[in-house]
PDB file of C-alpha atoms in Angstrom:
ATOM      1  CA  ILE A 262      69.180  31.226  84.831  1.00  0.00           C
ATOM      2  CA  TYR A 263      70.882  27.555  86.009  1.00  0.00           C
ATOM      3  CA  LEU A 264      68.737  28.514  89.529  1.00  0.00           C
ATOM      4  CA  ARG A 265      65.778  29.077  87.860  1.00  0.00           C
ATOM      5  CA  LEU A 266      65.945  25.789  85.590  1.00  0.00           C
ATOM      6  CA  GLY A 267      66.905  24.047  88.896  1.00  0.00           C
ATOM      7  CA  ARG A 268      63.529  24.875  90.523  1.00  0.00           C
ATOM      8  CA  LEU A 269      61.577  23.948  87.138  1.00  0.00           C
ATOM      9  CA  GLU A 270      63.351  20.520  87.127  1.00  0.00           C
ATOM     10  CA  TYR A 271      62.698  20.322  90.537  1.00  0.00           C
ATOM     11  CA  ALA A 272      59.051  20.996  90.505  1.00  0.00           C
ATOM     12  CA  THR A 273      58.399  18.467  87.587  1.00  0.00           C
ATOM     13  CA  GLY A 274      60.316  15.486  89.552  1.00  0.00           C
ATOM     14  CA  LYS A 275      63.382  15.759  87.050  1.00  0.00           C
ATOM     15  CA  LYS A 276      65.776  15.994  90.310  1.00  0.00           C
ATOM     16  CA  ASP A 277      68.829  14.661  88.573  1.00  0.00           C
ATOM     17  CA  LEU A 278      68.627  17.361  86.120  1.00  0.00           C
ATOM     18  CA  ALA A 279      67.835  19.819  89.202  1.00  0.00           C
ATOM     19  CA  LEU A 280      70.687  18.927  90.866  1.00  0.00           C
ATOM     20  CA  GLU A 281      73.027  19.579  88.029  1.00  0.00           C
ATOM     21  CA  HIS A 282      71.475  23.067  87.171  1.00  0.00           C
ATOM     22  CA  TYR A 283      71.951  23.880  91.328  1.00  0.00           C
ATOM     23  CA  ARG A 284      75.390  22.785  90.903  1.00  0.00           C
ATOM     24  CA  ARG A 285      76.259  25.132  87.992  1.00  0.00           C
ATOM     25  CA  ALA A 286      74.285  28.070  89.855  1.00  0.00           C
ATOM     26  CA  LEU A 287      76.751  27.563  92.561  1.00  0.00           C
ATOM     27  CA  ALA A 288      79.778  27.465  90.594  1.00  0.00           C
ATOM     28  CA  ILE A 289      78.708  30.894  88.831  1.00  0.00           C
ATOM     29  CA  TYR A 290      77.493  32.321  92.150  1.00  0.00           C
ATOM     30  CA  GLY A 291      80.226  31.114  94.236  1.00  0.00           C
ATOM     31  CA  GLU A 292      82.618  32.718  91.628  1.00  0.00           C
ATOM     32  CA  LEU A 293      80.878  35.800  91.717  1.00  0.00           C
ATOM     33  CA  ALA A 294      80.780  36.631  95.075  1.00  0.00           C
ATOM     34  CA  ARG A 295      84.435  35.722  95.792  1.00  0.00           C
ATOM     35  CA  GLU A 296      84.987  38.172  92.947  1.00  0.00           C
ATOM     36  CA  THR A 297      82.349  40.909  94.501  1.00  0.00           C
ATOM     37  CA  PRO A 298      82.506  40.281  98.440  1.00  0.00           C
ATOM     38  CA  ASP A 299      80.542  43.319  99.111  1.00  0.00           C
ATOM     39  CA  GLU A 300      77.924  42.559  97.027  1.00  0.00           C
ATOM     40  CA  PRO A 301      75.237  40.774  99.450  1.00  0.00           C
ATOM     41  CA  THR A 302      72.582  40.220  96.284  1.00  0.00           C
ATOM     42  CA  LEU A 303      75.002  37.487  95.127  1.00  0.00           C
ATOM     43  CA  ARG A 304      75.690  36.290  98.439  1.00  0.00           C
ATOM     44  CA  ARG A 305      71.971  36.141  99.023  1.00  0.00           C
ATOM     45  CA  ARG A 306      71.396  33.949  95.741  1.00  0.00           C
ATOM     46  CA  LEU A 307      74.320  31.784  96.847  1.00  0.00           C
ATOM     47  CA  VAL A 308      72.523  30.931 100.375  1.00  0.00           C
ATOM     48  CA  ASP A 309      68.856  30.360  98.011  1.00  0.00           C
ATOM     49  CA  VAL A 310      71.351  28.372  95.809  1.00  0.00           C
ATOM     50  CA  HIS A 311      72.588  25.916  98.845  1.00  0.00           C
ATOM     51  CA  LEU A 312      68.818  25.557 100.772  1.00  0.00           C
ATOM     52  CA  ARG A 313      67.264  24.715  97.253  1.00  0.00           C
ATOM     53  CA  ARG A 314      70.404  22.158  97.158  1.00  0.00           C
ATOM     54  CA  GLY A 315      69.843  20.827 100.675  1.00  0.00           C
ATOM     55  CA  MET A 316      66.147  20.351 100.291  1.00  0.00           C
ATOM     56  CA  LEU A 317      66.717  18.481  97.058  1.00  0.00           C
ATOM     57  CA  LEU A 318      68.908  16.165  98.840  1.00  0.00           C
ATOM     58  CA  ASP A 319      67.261  15.378 101.563  1.00  0.00           C
ATOM     59  CA  ASP A 320      63.959  14.630  99.383  1.00  0.00           C
ATOM     60  CA  THR A 321      66.054  12.176  97.968  1.00  0.00           C
ATOM     61  CA  ASP A 322      67.329  10.996 101.582  1.00  0.00           C
ATOM     62  CA  LYS A 323      70.938  11.992 101.192  1.00  0.00           C
ATOM     63  CA  VAL A 324      70.553  13.427 104.853  1.00  0.00           C
ATOM     64  CA  GLU A 325      74.585  14.195 104.957  1.00  0.00           C
ATOM     65  CA  ALA A 326      74.783  16.054 102.117  1.00  0.00           C
ATOM     66  CA  ALA A 327      71.840  17.674 102.540  1.00  0.00           C
ATOM     67  CA  GLN A 328      73.009  18.751 105.856  1.00  0.00           C
ATOM     68  CA  ALA A 329      76.633  20.223 104.649  1.00  0.00           C
ATOM     69  CA  GLU A 330      73.997  22.474 102.184  1.00  0.00           C
ATOM     70  CA  PHE A 331      72.379  23.684 104.961  1.00  0.00           C
ATOM     71  CA  THR A 332      75.549  24.043 106.985  1.00  0.00           C
ATOM     72  CA  GLN A 333      77.138  26.031 104.047  1.00  0.00           C
ATOM     73  CA  ALA A 334      74.000  28.283 103.644  1.00  0.00           C
ATOM     74  CA  LEU A 335      73.986  29.363 107.280  1.00  0.00           C
ATOM     75  CA  GLU A 336      77.791  30.198 106.842  1.00  0.00           C
ATOM     76  CA  GLN A 337      76.629  32.528 104.098  1.00  0.00           C
ATOM     77  CA  LEU A 338      74.061  34.064 106.168  1.00  0.00           C
ATOM     78  CA  ARG A 339      76.579  34.799 108.774  1.00  0.00           C
ATOM     79  CA  GLN A 340      78.793  36.703 105.996  1.00  0.00           C
ATOM     80  CA  LEU A 341      75.826  38.903 105.030  1.00  0.00           C
ATOM     81  CA  ALA A 342      75.200  39.856 109.077  1.00  0.00           C
TER      82      ALA A 342
END
């Protein structure tokens, strides 16, 4: 639910709230992915959260933080391969 809330807040320009929802989604999906590493759906959701956080951070000129999110997304994608 936090991923969806983040998307809604971002779409309505509430970037601080979106970032907080994405942070919560990241915590939840990260924990679930660690508990069930063979479940690709969770890892894909984790990639989605990292990408969305990266885009939001880039949109707010936090380039280094955005790059870190994109790097995390790439690492998660590599684990899916």
